[in-house]
CSV table of C-alpha atoms in Angstrom, one decimal:
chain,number,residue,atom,x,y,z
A,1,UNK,CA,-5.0,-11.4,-17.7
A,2,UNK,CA,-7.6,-14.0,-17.5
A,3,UNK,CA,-10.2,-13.0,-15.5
A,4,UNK,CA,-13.1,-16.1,-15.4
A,5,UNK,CA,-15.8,-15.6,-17.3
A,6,UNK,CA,-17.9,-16.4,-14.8
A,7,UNK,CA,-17.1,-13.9,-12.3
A,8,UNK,CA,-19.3,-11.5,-12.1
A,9,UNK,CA,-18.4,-7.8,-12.0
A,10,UNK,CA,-21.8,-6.1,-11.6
A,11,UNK,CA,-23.3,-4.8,-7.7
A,12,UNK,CA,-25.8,-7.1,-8.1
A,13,UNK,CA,-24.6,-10.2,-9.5
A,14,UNK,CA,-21.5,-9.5,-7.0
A,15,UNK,CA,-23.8,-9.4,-3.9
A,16,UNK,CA,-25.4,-12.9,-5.2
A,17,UNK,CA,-22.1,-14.5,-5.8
A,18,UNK,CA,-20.9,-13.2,-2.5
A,19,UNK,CA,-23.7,-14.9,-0.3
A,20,UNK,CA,-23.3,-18.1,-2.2
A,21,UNK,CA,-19.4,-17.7,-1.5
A,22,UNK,CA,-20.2,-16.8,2.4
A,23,UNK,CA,-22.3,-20.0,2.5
A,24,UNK,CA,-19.6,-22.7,2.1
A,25,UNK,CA,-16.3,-20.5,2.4
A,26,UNK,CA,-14.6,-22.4,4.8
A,27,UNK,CA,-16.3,-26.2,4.1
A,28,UNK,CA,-15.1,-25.9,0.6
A,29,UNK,CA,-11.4,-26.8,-0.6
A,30,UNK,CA,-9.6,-22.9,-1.0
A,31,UNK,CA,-7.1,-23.0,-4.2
A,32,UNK,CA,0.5,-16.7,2.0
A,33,UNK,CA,8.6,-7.0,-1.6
A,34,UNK,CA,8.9,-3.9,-3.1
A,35,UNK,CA,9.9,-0.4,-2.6
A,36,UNK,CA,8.9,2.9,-4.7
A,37,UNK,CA,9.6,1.6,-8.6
A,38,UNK,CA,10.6,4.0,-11.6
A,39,UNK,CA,7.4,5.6,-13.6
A,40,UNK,CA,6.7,3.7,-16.7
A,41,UNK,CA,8.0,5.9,-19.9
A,42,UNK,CA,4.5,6.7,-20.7
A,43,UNK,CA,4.4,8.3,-17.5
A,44,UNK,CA,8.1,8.8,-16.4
A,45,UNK,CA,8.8,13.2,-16.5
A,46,UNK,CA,11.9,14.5,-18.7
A,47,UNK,CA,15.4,15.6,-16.6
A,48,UNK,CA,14.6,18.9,-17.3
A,49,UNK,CA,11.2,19.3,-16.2
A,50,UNK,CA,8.5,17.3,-14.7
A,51,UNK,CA,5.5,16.8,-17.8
A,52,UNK,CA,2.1,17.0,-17.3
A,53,UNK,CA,-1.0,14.8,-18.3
A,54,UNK,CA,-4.4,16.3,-19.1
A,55,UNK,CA,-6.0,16.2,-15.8
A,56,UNK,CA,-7.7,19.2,-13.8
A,57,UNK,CA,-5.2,21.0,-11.5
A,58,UNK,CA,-5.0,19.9,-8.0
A,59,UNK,CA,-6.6,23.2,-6.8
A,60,UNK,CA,-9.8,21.8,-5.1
A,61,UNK,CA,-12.3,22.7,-2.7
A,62,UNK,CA,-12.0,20.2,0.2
A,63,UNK,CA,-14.4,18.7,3.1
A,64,UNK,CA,-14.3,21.1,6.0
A,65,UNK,CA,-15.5,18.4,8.4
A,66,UNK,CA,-13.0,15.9,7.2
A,67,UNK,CA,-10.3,18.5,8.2
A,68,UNK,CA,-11.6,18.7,11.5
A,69,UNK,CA,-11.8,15.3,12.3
A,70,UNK,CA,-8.2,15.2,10.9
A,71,UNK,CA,-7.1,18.4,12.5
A,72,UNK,CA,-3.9,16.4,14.0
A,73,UNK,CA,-3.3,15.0,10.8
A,74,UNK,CA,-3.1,11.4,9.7
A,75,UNK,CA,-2.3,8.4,12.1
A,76,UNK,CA,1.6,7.7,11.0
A,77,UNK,CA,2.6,4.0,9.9
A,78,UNK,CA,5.6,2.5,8.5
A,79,UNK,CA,6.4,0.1,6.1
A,80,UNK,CA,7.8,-3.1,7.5
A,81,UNK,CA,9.6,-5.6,6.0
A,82,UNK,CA,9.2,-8.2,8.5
A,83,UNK,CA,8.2,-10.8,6.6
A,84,UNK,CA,11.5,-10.8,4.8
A,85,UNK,CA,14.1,-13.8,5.4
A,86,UNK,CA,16.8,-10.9,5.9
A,87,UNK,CA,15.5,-10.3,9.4
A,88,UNK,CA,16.0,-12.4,12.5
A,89,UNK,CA,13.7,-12.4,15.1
A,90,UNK,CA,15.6,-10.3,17.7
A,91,UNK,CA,15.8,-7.6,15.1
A,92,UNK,CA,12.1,-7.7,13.9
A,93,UNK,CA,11.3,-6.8,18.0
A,94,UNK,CA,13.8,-4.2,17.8
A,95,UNK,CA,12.9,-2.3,14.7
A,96,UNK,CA,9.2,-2.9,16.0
A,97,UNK,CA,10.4,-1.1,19.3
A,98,UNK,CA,12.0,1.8,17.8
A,99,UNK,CA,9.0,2.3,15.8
A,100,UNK,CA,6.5,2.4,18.3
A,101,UNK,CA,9.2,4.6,19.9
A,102,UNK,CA,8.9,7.0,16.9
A,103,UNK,CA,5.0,7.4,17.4
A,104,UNK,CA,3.8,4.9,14.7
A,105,UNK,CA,0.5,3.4,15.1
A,106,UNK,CA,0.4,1.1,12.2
A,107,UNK,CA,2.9,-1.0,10.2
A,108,UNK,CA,2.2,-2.5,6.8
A,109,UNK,CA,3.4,-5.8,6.2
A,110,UNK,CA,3.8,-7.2,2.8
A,111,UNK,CA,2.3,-11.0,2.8
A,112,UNK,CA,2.2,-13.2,0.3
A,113,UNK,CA,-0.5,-15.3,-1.1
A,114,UNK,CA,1.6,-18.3,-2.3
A,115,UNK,CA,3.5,-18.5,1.0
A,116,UNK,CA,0.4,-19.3,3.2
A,117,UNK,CA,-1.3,-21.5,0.2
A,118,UNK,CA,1.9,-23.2,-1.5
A,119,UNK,CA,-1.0,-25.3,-3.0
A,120,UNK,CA,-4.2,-26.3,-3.7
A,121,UNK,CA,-7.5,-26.9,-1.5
A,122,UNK,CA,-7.5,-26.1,1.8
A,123,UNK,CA,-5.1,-23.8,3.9
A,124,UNK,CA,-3.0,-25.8,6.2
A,125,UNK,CA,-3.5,-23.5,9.3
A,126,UNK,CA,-0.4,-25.4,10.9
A,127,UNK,CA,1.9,-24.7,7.8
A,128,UNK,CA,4.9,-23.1,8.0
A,129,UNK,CA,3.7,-20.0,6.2
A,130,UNK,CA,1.0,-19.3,8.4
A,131,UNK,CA,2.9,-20.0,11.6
A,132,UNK,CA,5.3,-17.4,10.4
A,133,UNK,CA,2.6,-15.2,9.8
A,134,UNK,CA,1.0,-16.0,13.5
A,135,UNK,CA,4.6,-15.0,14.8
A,136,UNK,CA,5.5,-11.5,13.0
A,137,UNK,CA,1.7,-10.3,13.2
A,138,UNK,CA,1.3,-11.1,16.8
A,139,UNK,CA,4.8,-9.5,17.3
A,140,UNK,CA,3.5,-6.1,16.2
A,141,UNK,CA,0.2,-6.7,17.9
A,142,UNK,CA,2.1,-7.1,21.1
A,143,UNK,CA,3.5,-4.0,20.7
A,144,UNK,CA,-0.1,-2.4,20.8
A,145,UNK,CA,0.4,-1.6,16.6
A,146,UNK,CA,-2.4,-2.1,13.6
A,147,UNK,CA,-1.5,-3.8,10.9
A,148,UNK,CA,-2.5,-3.2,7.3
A,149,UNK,CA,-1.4,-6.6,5.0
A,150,UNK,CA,-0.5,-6.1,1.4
A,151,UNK,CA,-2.1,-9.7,0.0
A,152,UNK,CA,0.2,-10.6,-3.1
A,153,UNK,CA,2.1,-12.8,-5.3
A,154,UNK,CA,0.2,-15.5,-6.7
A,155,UNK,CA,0.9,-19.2,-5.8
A,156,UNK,CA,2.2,-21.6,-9.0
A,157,UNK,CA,-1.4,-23.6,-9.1
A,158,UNK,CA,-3.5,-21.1,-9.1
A,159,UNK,CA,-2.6,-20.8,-12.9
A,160,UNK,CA,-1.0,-16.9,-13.5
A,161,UNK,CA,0.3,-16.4,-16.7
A,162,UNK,CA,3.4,-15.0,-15.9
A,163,UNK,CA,4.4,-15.6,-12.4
A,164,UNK,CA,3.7,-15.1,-9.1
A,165,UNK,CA,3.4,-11.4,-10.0
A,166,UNK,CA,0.2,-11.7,-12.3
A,167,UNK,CA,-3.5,-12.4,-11.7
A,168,UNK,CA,-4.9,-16.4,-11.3
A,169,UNK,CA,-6.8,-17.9,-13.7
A,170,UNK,CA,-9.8,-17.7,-11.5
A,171,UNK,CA,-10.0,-14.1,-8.8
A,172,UNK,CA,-12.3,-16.3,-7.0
A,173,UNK,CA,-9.5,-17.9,-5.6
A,174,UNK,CA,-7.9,-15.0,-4.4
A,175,UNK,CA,-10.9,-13.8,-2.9
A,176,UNK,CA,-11.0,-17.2,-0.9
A,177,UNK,CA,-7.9,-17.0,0.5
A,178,UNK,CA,-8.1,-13.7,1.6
A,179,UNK,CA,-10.9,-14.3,3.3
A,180,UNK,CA,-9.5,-17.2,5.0
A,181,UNK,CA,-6.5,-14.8,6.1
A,182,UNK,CA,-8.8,-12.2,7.1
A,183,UNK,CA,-11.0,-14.5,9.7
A,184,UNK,CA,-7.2,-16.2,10.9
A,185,UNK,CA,-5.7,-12.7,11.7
A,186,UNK,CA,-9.1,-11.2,12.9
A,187,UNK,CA,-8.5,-8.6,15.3
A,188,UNK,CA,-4.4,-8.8,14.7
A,189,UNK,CA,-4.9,-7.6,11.3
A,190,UNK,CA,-6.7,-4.2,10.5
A,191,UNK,CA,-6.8,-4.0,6.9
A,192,UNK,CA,-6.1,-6.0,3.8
A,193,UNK,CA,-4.8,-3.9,1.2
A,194,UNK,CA,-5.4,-6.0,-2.7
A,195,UNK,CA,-1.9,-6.3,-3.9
A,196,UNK,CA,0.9,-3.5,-4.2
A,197,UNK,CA,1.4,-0.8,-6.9
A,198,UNK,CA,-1.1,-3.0,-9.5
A,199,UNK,CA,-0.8,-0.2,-11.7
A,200,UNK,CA,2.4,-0.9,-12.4
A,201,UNK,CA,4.2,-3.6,-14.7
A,202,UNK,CA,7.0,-3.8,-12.3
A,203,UNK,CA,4.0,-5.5,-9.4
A,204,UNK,CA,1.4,-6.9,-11.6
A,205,UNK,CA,1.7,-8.2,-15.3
A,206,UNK,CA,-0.2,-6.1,-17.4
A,207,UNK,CA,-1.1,-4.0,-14.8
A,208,UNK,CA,-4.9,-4.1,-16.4
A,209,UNK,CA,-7.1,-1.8,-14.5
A,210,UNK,CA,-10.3,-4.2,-15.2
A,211,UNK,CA,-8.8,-7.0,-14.7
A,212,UNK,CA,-7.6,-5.7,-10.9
A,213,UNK,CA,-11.0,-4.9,-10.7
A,214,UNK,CA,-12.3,-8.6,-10.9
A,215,UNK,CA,-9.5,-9.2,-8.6
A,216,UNK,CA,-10.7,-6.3,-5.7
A,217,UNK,CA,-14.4,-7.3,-6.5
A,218,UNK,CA,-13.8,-10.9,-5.8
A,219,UNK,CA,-11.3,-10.0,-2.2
A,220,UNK,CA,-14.0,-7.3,-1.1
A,221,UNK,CA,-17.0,-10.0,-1.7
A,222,UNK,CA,-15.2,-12.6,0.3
A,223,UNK,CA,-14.1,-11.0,3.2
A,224,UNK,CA,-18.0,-9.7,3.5
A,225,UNK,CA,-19.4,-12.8,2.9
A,226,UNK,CA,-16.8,-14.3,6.0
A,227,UNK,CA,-16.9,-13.9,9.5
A,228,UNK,CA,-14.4,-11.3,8.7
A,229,UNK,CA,-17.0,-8.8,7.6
A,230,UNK,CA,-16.2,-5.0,8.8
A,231,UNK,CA,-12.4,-5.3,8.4
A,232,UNK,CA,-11.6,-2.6,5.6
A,233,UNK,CA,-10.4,-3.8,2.4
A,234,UNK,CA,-7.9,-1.4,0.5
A,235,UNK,CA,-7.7,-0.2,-3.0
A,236,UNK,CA,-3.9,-1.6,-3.9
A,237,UNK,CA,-1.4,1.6,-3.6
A,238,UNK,CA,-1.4,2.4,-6.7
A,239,UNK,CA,2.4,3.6,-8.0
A,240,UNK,CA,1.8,7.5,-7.5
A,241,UNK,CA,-1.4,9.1,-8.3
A,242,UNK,CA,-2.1,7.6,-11.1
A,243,UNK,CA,-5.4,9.1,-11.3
A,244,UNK,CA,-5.9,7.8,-15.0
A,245,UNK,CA,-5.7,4.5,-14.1
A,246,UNK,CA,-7.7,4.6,-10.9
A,247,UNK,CA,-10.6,5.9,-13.2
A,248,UNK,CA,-10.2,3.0,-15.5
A,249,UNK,CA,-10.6,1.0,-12.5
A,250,UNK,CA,-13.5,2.5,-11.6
A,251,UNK,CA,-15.0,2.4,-14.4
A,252,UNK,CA,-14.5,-1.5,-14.4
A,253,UNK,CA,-16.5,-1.9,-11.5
A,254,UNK,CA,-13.7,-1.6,-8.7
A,255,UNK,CA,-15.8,1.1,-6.9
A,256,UNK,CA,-18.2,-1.2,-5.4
A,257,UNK,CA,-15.3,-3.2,-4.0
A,258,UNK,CA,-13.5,-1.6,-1.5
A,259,UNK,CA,-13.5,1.0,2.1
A,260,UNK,CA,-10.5,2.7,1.3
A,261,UNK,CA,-8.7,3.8,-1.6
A,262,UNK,CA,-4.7,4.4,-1.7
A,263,UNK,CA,-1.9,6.0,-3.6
A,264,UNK,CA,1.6,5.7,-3.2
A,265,UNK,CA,2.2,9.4,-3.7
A,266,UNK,CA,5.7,9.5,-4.3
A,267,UNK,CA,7.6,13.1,-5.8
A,268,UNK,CA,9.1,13.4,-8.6
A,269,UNK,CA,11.7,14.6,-9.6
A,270,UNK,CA,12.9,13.0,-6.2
A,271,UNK,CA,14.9,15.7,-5.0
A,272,UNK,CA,12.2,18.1,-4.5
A,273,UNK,CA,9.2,18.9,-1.8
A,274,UNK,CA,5.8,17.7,-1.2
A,275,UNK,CA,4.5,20.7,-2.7
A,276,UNK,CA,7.1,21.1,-5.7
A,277,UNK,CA,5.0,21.6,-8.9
A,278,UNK,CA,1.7,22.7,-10.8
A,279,UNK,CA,0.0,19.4,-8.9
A,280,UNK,CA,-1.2,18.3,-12.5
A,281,UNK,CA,0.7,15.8,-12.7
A,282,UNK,CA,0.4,12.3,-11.5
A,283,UNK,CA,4.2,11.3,-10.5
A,284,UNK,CA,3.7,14.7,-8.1
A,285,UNK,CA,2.5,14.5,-4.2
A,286,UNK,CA,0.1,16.7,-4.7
A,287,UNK,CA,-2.0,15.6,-7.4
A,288,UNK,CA,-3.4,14.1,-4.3
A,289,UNK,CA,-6.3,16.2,-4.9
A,290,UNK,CA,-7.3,15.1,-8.7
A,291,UNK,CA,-7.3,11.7,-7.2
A,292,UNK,CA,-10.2,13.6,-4.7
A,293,UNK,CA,-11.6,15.1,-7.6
A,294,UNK,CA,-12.0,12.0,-9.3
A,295,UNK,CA,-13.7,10.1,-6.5
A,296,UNK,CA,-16.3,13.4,-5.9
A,297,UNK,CA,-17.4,12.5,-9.4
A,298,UNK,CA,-17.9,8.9,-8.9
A,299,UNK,CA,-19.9,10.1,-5.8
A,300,UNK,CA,-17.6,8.8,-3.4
A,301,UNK,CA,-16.7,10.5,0.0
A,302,UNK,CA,-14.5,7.2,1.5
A,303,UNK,CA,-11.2,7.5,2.7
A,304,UNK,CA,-8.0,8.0,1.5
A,305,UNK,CA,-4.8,6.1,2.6
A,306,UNK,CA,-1.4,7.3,1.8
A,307,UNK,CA,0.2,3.5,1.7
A,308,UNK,CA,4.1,4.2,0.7
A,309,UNK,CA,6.2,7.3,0.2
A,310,UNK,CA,8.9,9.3,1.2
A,311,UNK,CA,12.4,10.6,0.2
A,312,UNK,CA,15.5,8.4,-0.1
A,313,UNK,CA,19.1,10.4,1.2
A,314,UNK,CA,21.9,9.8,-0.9
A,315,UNK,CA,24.0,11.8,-2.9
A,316,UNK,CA,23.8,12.1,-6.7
A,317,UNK,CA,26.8,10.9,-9.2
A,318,UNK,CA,24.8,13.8,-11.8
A,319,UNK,CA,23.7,10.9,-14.2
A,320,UNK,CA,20.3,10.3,-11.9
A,321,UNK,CA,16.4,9.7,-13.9
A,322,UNK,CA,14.4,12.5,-12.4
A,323,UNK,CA,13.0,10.1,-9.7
A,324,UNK,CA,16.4,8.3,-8.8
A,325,UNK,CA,17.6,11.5,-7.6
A,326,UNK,CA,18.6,11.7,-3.6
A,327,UNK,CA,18.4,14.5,-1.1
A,328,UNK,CA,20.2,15.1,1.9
A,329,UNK,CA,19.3,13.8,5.4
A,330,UNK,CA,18.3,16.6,6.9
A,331,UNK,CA,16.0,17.6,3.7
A,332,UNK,CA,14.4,13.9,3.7
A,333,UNK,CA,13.8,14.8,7.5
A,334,UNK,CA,12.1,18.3,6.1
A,335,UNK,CA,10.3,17.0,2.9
A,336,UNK,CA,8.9,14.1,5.3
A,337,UNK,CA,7.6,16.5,7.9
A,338,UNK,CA,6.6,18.9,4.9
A,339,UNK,CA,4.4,15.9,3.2
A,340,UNK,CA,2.7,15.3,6.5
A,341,UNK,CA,1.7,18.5,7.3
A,342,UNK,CA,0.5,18.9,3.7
A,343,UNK,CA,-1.6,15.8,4.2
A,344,UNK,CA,-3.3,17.2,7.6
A,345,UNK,CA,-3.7,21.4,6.2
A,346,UNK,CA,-4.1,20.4,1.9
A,347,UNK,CA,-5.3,16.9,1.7
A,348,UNK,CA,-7.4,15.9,5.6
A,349,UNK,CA,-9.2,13.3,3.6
A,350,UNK,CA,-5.8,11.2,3.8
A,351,UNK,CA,-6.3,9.0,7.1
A,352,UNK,CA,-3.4,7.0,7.2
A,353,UNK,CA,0.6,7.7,5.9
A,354,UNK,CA,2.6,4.8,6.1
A,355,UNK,CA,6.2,6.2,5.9
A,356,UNK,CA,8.5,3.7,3.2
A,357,UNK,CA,10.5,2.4,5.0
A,358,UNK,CA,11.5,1.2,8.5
A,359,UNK,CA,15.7,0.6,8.0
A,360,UNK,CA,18.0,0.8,4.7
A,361,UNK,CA,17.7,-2.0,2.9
A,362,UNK,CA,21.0,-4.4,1.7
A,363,UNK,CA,19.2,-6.2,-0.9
A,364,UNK,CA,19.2,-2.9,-3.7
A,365,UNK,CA,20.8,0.0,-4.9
A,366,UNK,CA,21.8,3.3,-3.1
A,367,UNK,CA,18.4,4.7,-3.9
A,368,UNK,CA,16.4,2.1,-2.6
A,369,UNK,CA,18.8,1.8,0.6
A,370,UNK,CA,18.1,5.8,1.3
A,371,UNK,CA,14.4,5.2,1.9
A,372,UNK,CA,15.1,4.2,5.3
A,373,UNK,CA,14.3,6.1,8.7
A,374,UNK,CA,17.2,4.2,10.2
A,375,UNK,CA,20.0,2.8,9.5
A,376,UNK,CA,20.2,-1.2,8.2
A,377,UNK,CA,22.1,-1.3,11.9
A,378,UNK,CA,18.7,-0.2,13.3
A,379,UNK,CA,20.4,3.7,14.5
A,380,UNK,CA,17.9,6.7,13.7
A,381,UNK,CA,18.7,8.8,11.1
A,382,UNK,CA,17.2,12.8,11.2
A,383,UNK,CA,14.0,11.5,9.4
A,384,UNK,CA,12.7,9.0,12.6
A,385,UNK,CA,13.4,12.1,14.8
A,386,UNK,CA,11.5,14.8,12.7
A,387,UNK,CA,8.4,12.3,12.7
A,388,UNK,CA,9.4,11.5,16.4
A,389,UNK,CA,8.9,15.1,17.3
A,390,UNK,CA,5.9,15.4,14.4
A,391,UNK,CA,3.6,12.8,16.4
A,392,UNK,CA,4.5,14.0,19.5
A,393,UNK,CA,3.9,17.6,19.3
């Protein structure tokens, strides 16, 4: 990564280089995806048994008045693929239906940086990347659903070193057009979420945890230096609770720089429950509560969002990596229920669970296709009518 020099990464100098930024942010030239991934082999747990990492257990005492604001649990969103070329419009309003159907009260779309800004200066607000944009988003608002945008994938002049999945020369840019975003999708968009899973080499090159941290510093101080100001800025999803690398972040400055923090909490080994497992370990759901732990010692009491997971049904050929393993339908109907009443008794300070995903997928393999709460023909499957019944009880 290249962070510039001259971005700033203290409060201060951030809060300076914000106003500055706020000043001119639309009269100066601005420089528009991907399921759960296996852990790295650092992190990845052995076939026999899940390892663990040297972190405190997840055994925790938690905030009583969170859990009763939370005493129905978290608001329930899905992951949404609607930005994808695979999807007509007629079946973006369909799967949109059927989810609002199911009791979801978000969606999180996955939006990319380099297709609103295919180059430099300023954002064409009648190109074809923000149209499309204008069209999914206002389909889902339509529909009375919030929206949480995963801002991504970097455009070719904005000078990444390896791709559209790596950092710009310069986060300043980034931070620009995410502000620009933010102001266009006001009120359609809820919350911008800094890239997906930037913990891991699969999403961001090098995955660098201070580097990400110039990157969330310079998003946050945009957006509060725009007109935008007040719409939440998320912590990227990190690949599961990688509470390690969240600290490294943190200590790089990344906890001035955001209103909520998220995980993508996935278990593993994949065929088991929520609750499967010491909770020491970062590849298991419930190690939810270290990541707690570690934000209590950093002083900070902000939300937690829950931005991915879930179980994929398939069956096994026996040869399966601990987190490629499938369950059944009806136990990836249980697990799912399981994981969000966990989340409203065990872990209240998790606000939002955005489910992964909305419909089998055709572009992967059979474990990516299993994630799915219906079928790629848009038919429910015993997971949409668990969490059906879940936010309707």
């Amino acid at each position: 990564m290249r962070p510039s020099p001259e971005a700033p990464r203290t409060p201060a100098l951030r809060r300076l280089a914000a106003t500055a930024l706020g000043a001119g942010l639309l009269a100066c030239p601005l420089p528009a995806t991907a399921g759960p991934a296996a852990p790295p082999a650092s992190l990845a747990p052995a076939a026999s048994a899940p390892a663990t990492v040297a972190t405190a257990p997840a055994a925790a005492s938690y905030d009583v008045q969170q859990r009763r604001r939370t005493a129905r649990g978290p608001a329930v969103g899905v992951q949404f693929h609607g930005m994808w070329s695979s999807y007509s419009d007629p079946e973006r309003e369909e799967v949109l239906d059927r989810l609002v159907e199911m009791g979801a009260g978000w969606v999180r779309l996955d939006m990319s940086w380099s297709m609103i800004q295919p180059t430099a200066g300023r954002i064409d607000p009648q190109g074809w990347g923000v149209r499309f944009v204008d069209r999914v988003v206002g389909m889902a608002a339509d529909r009375g659903l919030k929206v949480l945008a995963t801002f991504w994938l970097t455009p070719e002049w904005a000078d990444p070193e390896a791709g559209a999945r790596s950092l710009p020369a310069d986060p300043r840019d980034y931070g620009r057009a995410l502000a620009w975003a933010a102001e266009r999708w006001q009120g359609e968009v809820d919350a911008w979420e800094v890239w997906n899973e930037p913990n891991s080499e699969d999403f961001l090159a090098g995955a660098d945890a201070a580097a990400y941290a110039d990157l969330l510093c310079a998003g946050y101080d945009a957006v509060q230096a725009s007109a935008a100001r007040g719409t939440d800025v998320v912590f990227g999803g990190t690949m599961h609770n990688d509470s390690t690398w969240i600290e490294a972040a943190y200590d790089a400055g990344a906890g001035d720089c955001f209103d909520v923090l998220a995980t993508h909490p996935y278990q593993s080994p994949s065929d088991t429950g929520p609750m499967s497992g010491s909770g020491e370990a970062q590849w298991e759901f419930s190690h939810l509560g270290e990541v707690r732990d570690l934000m209590r010692r950093h002083g900070d009491r902000r939300p937690v969002w829950v931005t991915e997971f879930g179980w994929s049904s398939h069956r096994d050929r026996g040869d399966e990596q601990p987190w490629e393993r499938g369950v059944s339908k009806r136990q990836q109907a249980d697990f799912t229920v399981a994981a969000l009443e966990a989340l409203r008794t065990r872990f209240p300070f998790v606000r939002k669970a955005f489910l992964y995903n909305e419909r089998a997928r055709t572009d992967a393999g059979r474990h990516m296709k299993g994630y799915g709460l219906m079928t790629n023909g848009i038919k429910p499957k015993p997971v949409y009518r668990a969490v059906q019944a879940w936010t309707g009880r």
